[in-house]
Every structure is written in C-alpha cells, then in structure tokens.
Amino acid sequence: MPLEIERKFLVRSDAWRDQATHSERLRDGLIARQDGLKVRVRCYGGRTTLCVKSGRRGLSREEFEYDIPADHADAIFAHCEGRILEKTRHYVPGDSGVWEVDVYHGALEGVVIAEIEIPTETTIVTIPDWVGEEVTGDPRYSKSNMLTARSRAAKVRELRRAGLASL
C-alpha cells in the first residue's frame, strides 16, 4: 500500500525563501470526508489528480493518487464549492530531505505550514531554524478545520459590523 509518512510544522520566519529551489501553485478541492478518510481533487504542476487519504495513524496514512483528465477535475471542482484551497508550494532542501512550505491564499491567507516526508516514523529530522512548533496530528491544523475556523471568524466579524454579534 502507498504510505505517506510526514511531519507538519508552523513556520517561524521567512528565512526559507532564499533556499527554495522551485515553487508551484496548487488548487485542492475536498470532495468528501468521513471517519478520517478524505477524497480530494488536485491541480498542480500540469497534473490533475484524484487523491484519497486514510486517517492518520501516528505519522502515517495511506495515500492513493491517480491522474485524471483536466476537464474531469474542472467538473469535480464545481462540486467542491466552499471547500477549495489554493496555495503555493515551495520546495526547500534540508539536511533531512526536501521541505514543502505551503503558503496559503484566499480563505487561509497568512497560513504557512512546512511539511517533510520521511521514510519511517522513527527517522530523525534535523529541524531548520526557520521551522517552528510541530503540529503533526493537531486537528486545529487540518485543512478542513482551519477553513471552518476562518469561515466562522469571518461570520462573527460580519455580525459585529452589523451590530448583531451579541444575539
């Protein structure tokens, strides 16, 4: 089974930017989520894919990704309204492998997360100075939960502007 083993961290500074070798824009639409299983449609680097990820067990989860035609991806995105994320992924080499630094746009503007895929759960990772707190497995930093939290905060701001926040 294809297994993804990764660790996720907040980013504490922009020092990584000078080290990035390349970047690509990603568009990610959540199709379905149930009991930790997620199904997404993705567009990045000239690829369009359907991706299925199992729930996380420790640092690991199963990940299946299949290329699909671009017009199929466009049709699927139409069913993901409100659950589409856009980000720029920057690739930064490090002592323990290549870090993927995701800078979110749109609804998650300002969120920057660094991830590193590792061969085993016991692999020692050298943490660069620009990497901050580890958030692997922290539900507050799942894409869906971050999007929900931002959406709720925006609604509260709207209510406050309208003078209805105390209702």
mmCIF file of C-alpha atoms in Angstrom:
data_model
loop_
_atom_site.group_PDB
_atom_site.id
_atom_site.type_symbol
_atom_site.label_atom_id
_atom_site.label_comp_id
_atom_site.label_asym_id
_atom_site.label_seq_id
_atom_site.Cartn_x
_atom_site.Cartn_y
_atom_site.Cartn_z
ATOM 1 C CA MET A 1 0.000 0.000 0.000
ATOM 2 C CA PRO A 2 1.265 3.515 -0.753
ATOM 3 C CA LEU A 3 2.116 5.068 2.605
ATOM 4 C CA GLU A 4 2.706 8.741 3.377
ATOM 5 C CA ILE A 5 4.791 9.419 6.476
ATOM 6 C CA GLU A 6 5.113 13.119 7.188
ATOM 7 C CA ARG A 7 5.578 15.700 9.905
ATOM 8 C CA LYS A 8 3.982 19.172 9.836
ATOM 9 C CA PHE A 9 5.259 22.365 11.428
ATOM 10 C CA LEU A 10 4.394 26.020 11.686
ATOM 11 C CA VAL A 11 6.913 28.366 10.083
ATOM 12 C CA ARG A 12 8.557 30.961 12.328
ATOM 13 C CA SER A 13 10.377 33.121 9.746
ATOM 14 C CA ASP A 14 10.862 33.754 6.035
ATOM 15 C CA ALA A 15 14.492 32.534 6.118
ATOM 16 C CA TRP A 16 13.480 29.529 3.977
ATOM 17 C CA ARG A 17 12.634 31.732 0.980
ATOM 18 C CA ASP A 18 16.265 32.180 -0.129
ATOM 19 C CA GLN A 19 16.750 28.404 -0.014
ATOM 20 C CA ALA A 20 13.707 27.403 -2.103
ATOM 21 C CA THR A 21 14.700 25.698 -5.361
ATOM 22 C CA HIS A 22 11.304 25.973 -7.066
ATOM 23 C CA SER A 23 7.610 26.577 -6.425
ATOM 24 C CA GLU A 24 4.256 25.568 -7.863
ATOM 25 C CA ARG A 25 0.670 26.697 -7.435
ATOM 26 C CA LEU A 26 -1.798 24.085 -6.117
ATOM 27 C CA ARG A 27 -5.567 24.003 -6.130
ATOM 28 C CA ASP A 28 -7.124 21.455 -3.818
ATOM 29 C CA GLY A 29 -10.857 20.648 -3.593
ATOM 30 C CA LEU A 30 -12.360 18.472 -0.872
ATOM 31 C CA ILE A 31 -14.883 16.076 -2.396
ATOM 32 C CA ALA A 32 -15.726 14.005 0.687
ATOM 33 C CA ARG A 33 -14.586 13.423 4.257
ATOM 34 C CA GLN A 34 -15.732 10.662 6.568
ATOM 35 C CA ASP A 35 -14.145 8.970 9.587
ATOM 36 C CA GLY A 36 -10.717 10.405 8.769
ATOM 37 C CA LEU A 37 -10.862 9.360 5.101
ATOM 38 C CA LYS A 38 -10.542 12.270 2.654
ATOM 39 C CA VAL A 39 -11.072 12.411 -1.088
ATOM 40 C CA ARG A 40 -9.667 15.439 -2.927
ATOM 41 C CA VAL A 41 -9.251 16.680 -6.471
ATOM 42 C CA ARG A 42 -5.962 18.481 -7.118
ATOM 43 C CA CYS A 43 -4.343 20.581 -9.814
ATOM 44 C CA TYR A 44 -0.630 21.298 -9.651
ATOM 45 C CA GLY A 45 2.369 21.476 -11.918
ATOM 46 C CA GLY A 46 0.428 20.482 -15.036
ATOM 47 C CA ARG A 47 -1.142 17.471 -13.274
ATOM 48 C CA THR A 48 -4.742 16.902 -12.285
ATOM 49 C CA THR A 49 -5.329 14.107 -9.807
ATOM 50 C CA LEU A 50 -7.813 12.416 -7.565
ATOM 51 C CA CYS A 51 -6.295 11.765 -4.138
ATOM 52 C CA VAL A 52 -7.596 9.502 -1.369
ATOM 53 C CA LYS A 53 -6.009 9.661 2.090
ATOM 54 C CA SER A 54 -6.837 7.439 5.039
ATOM 55 C CA GLY A 55 -6.987 8.669 8.596
ATOM 56 C CA ARG A 56 -3.638 9.213 10.278
ATOM 57 C CA ARG A 57 -2.143 6.501 12.474
ATOM 58 C CA GLY A 58 0.812 8.115 14.194
ATOM 59 C CA LEU A 59 2.768 9.903 11.488
ATOM 60 C CA SER A 60 1.491 7.567 8.741
ATOM 61 C CA ARG A 61 -1.514 7.270 6.498
ATOM 62 C CA GLU A 62 -2.343 5.547 3.253
ATOM 63 C CA GLU A 63 -2.343 7.832 0.223
ATOM 64 C CA PHE A 64 -3.599 6.960 -3.245
ATOM 65 C CA GLU A 65 -3.244 9.496 -6.048
ATOM 66 C CA TYR A 66 -4.408 8.981 -9.623
ATOM 67 C CA ASP A 67 -4.049 11.215 -12.683
ATOM 68 C CA ILE A 68 -7.352 12.276 -14.194
ATOM 69 C CA PRO A 69 -8.180 14.394 -17.278
ATOM 70 C CA ALA A 70 -8.195 18.162 -16.648
ATOM 71 C CA ASP A 71 -11.819 18.510 -17.787
ATOM 72 C CA HIS A 72 -12.837 15.855 -15.237
ATOM 73 C CA ALA A 73 -11.036 17.802 -12.494
ATOM 74 C CA ASP A 74 -12.829 21.009 -13.550
ATOM 75 C CA ALA A 75 -16.194 19.232 -13.357
ATOM 76 C CA ILE A 76 -15.370 17.825 -9.903
ATOM 77 C CA PHE A 77 -14.223 21.243 -8.609
ATOM 78 C CA ALA A 78 -17.715 22.527 -9.409
ATOM 79 C CA HIS A 79 -18.983 20.217 -6.613
ATOM 80 C CA CYS A 80 -16.427 21.450 -4.060
ATOM 81 C CA GLU A 81 -17.837 24.939 -3.514
ATOM 82 C CA GLY A 82 -16.565 26.357 -0.218
ATOM 83 C CA ARG A 83 -14.070 23.514 0.147
ATOM 84 C CA ILE A 84 -11.399 24.651 -2.325
ATOM 85 C CA LEU A 85 -7.984 25.742 -1.096
ATOM 86 C CA GLU A 86 -5.242 27.423 -3.064
ATOM 87 C CA LYS A 87 -1.620 27.617 -2.080
ATOM 88 C CA THR A 88 1.865 27.986 -3.420
ATOM 89 C CA ARG A 89 4.171 25.117 -2.504
ATOM 90 C CA HIS A 90 7.850 25.964 -2.216
ATOM 91 C CA TYR A 91 10.489 23.201 -2.196
ATOM 92 C CA VAL A 92 13.336 23.773 0.251
ATOM 93 C CA PRO A 93 16.212 21.270 0.548
ATOM 94 C CA GLY A 94 17.349 20.466 4.084
ATOM 95 C CA ASP A 95 19.598 18.057 5.939
ATOM 96 C CA SER A 96 16.744 15.556 6.384
ATOM 97 C CA GLY A 97 15.212 15.865 2.913
ATOM 98 C CA VAL A 98 13.117 18.321 0.956
ATOM 99 C CA TRP A 99 10.765 20.519 2.955
ATOM 100 C CA GLU A 100 7.487 21.546 1.333
ATOM 101 C CA VAL A 101 6.474 25.002 2.526
ATOM 102 C CA ASP A 102 2.826 25.722 1.758
ATOM 103 C CA VAL A 103 1.821 29.393 1.641
ATOM 104 C CA TYR A 104 -1.972 29.553 1.526
ATOM 105 C CA HIS A 105 -4.045 32.057 -0.441
ATOM 106 C CA GLY A 106 -7.690 33.075 -0.302
ATOM 107 C CA ALA A 107 -9.622 31.841 2.731
ATOM 108 C CA LEU A 108 -6.424 30.715 4.505
ATOM 109 C CA GLU A 109 -4.319 33.744 3.553
ATOM 110 C CA GLY A 110 -1.442 34.129 6.014
ATOM 111 C CA VAL A 111 -1.187 30.440 6.959
ATOM 112 C CA VAL A 112 2.250 28.956 6.262
ATOM 113 C CA ILE A 113 2.896 25.275 7.018
ATOM 114 C CA ALA A 114 6.110 23.286 6.428
ATOM 115 C CA GLU A 115 5.964 19.527 5.880
ATOM 116 C CA ILE A 116 8.632 16.921 5.423
ATOM 117 C CA GLU A 117 8.042 13.373 4.215
ATOM 118 C CA ILE A 118 10.228 10.765 5.871
ATOM 119 C CA PRO A 119 10.926 7.088 5.112
ATOM 120 C CA THR A 120 9.977 5.752 8.563
ATOM 121 C CA GLU A 121 8.219 7.060 11.660
ATOM 122 C CA THR A 122 11.465 6.767 13.619
ATOM 123 C CA THR A 123 13.549 8.812 11.165
ATOM 124 C CA ILE A 124 15.384 11.618 12.965
ATOM 125 C CA VAL A 125 14.609 15.000 11.378
ATOM 126 C CA THR A 126 17.017 17.928 11.587
ATOM 127 C CA ILE A 127 14.812 20.966 12.119
ATOM 128 C CA PRO A 128 15.971 24.164 10.352
ATOM 129 C CA ASP A 129 15.964 27.445 12.336
ATOM 130 C CA TRP A 130 13.008 28.796 10.327
ATOM 131 C CA VAL A 131 10.755 25.886 11.382
ATOM 132 C CA GLY A 132 8.577 26.431 14.453
ATOM 133 C CA GLU A 133 6.146 24.382 16.526
ATOM 134 C CA GLU A 134 5.271 20.884 15.347
ATOM 135 C CA VAL A 135 1.561 20.474 14.546
ATOM 136 C CA THR A 136 1.551 16.904 13.176
ATOM 137 C CA GLY A 137 -1.769 15.333 14.121
ATOM 138 C CA ASP A 138 -3.078 18.548 15.742
ATOM 139 C CA PRO A 139 -6.677 18.779 14.491
ATOM 140 C CA ARG A 140 -6.564 22.599 14.600
ATOM 141 C CA TYR A 141 -4.170 22.479 11.640
ATOM 142 C CA SER A 142 -6.075 20.138 9.364
ATOM 143 C CA LYS A 143 -7.077 21.982 6.195
ATOM 144 C CA SER A 144 -10.775 21.396 6.813
ATOM 145 C CA ASN A 145 -10.658 22.615 10.403
ATOM 146 C CA MET A 146 -8.593 25.697 9.508
ATOM 147 C CA LEU A 147 -11.082 26.542 6.763
ATOM 148 C CA THR A 148 -14.047 26.063 9.134
ATOM 149 C CA ALA A 149 -12.406 28.234 11.809
ATOM 150 C CA ARG A 150 -11.661 31.025 9.316
ATOM 151 C CA SER A 151 -15.221 30.861 7.977
ATOM 152 C CA ARG A 152 -16.692 31.128 11.487
ATOM 153 C CA ALA A 153 -14.415 34.060 12.353
ATOM 154 C CA ALA A 154 -15.483 35.858 9.167
ATOM 155 C CA LYS A 155 -19.153 35.359 10.059
ATOM 156 C CA VAL A 156 -18.588 36.762 13.567
ATOM 157 C CA ARG A 157 -16.837 39.817 12.077
ATOM 158 C CA GLU A 158 -19.803 40.336 9.753
ATOM 159 C CA LEU A 159 -22.243 40.096 12.655
ATOM 160 C CA ARG A 160 -20.199 42.562 14.706
ATOM 161 C CA ARG A 161 -20.151 45.054 11.832
ATOM 162 C CA ALA A 162 -23.913 44.702 11.592
ATOM 163 C CA GLY A 163 -24.268 45.127 15.376
ATOM 164 C CA LEU A 164 -25.690 41.604 15.783
ATOM 165 C CA ALA A 165 -22.776 39.793 17.460
ATOM 166 C CA SER A 166 -24.449 39.720 20.885
ATOM 167 C CA LEU A 167 -27.541 37.879 19.609
#
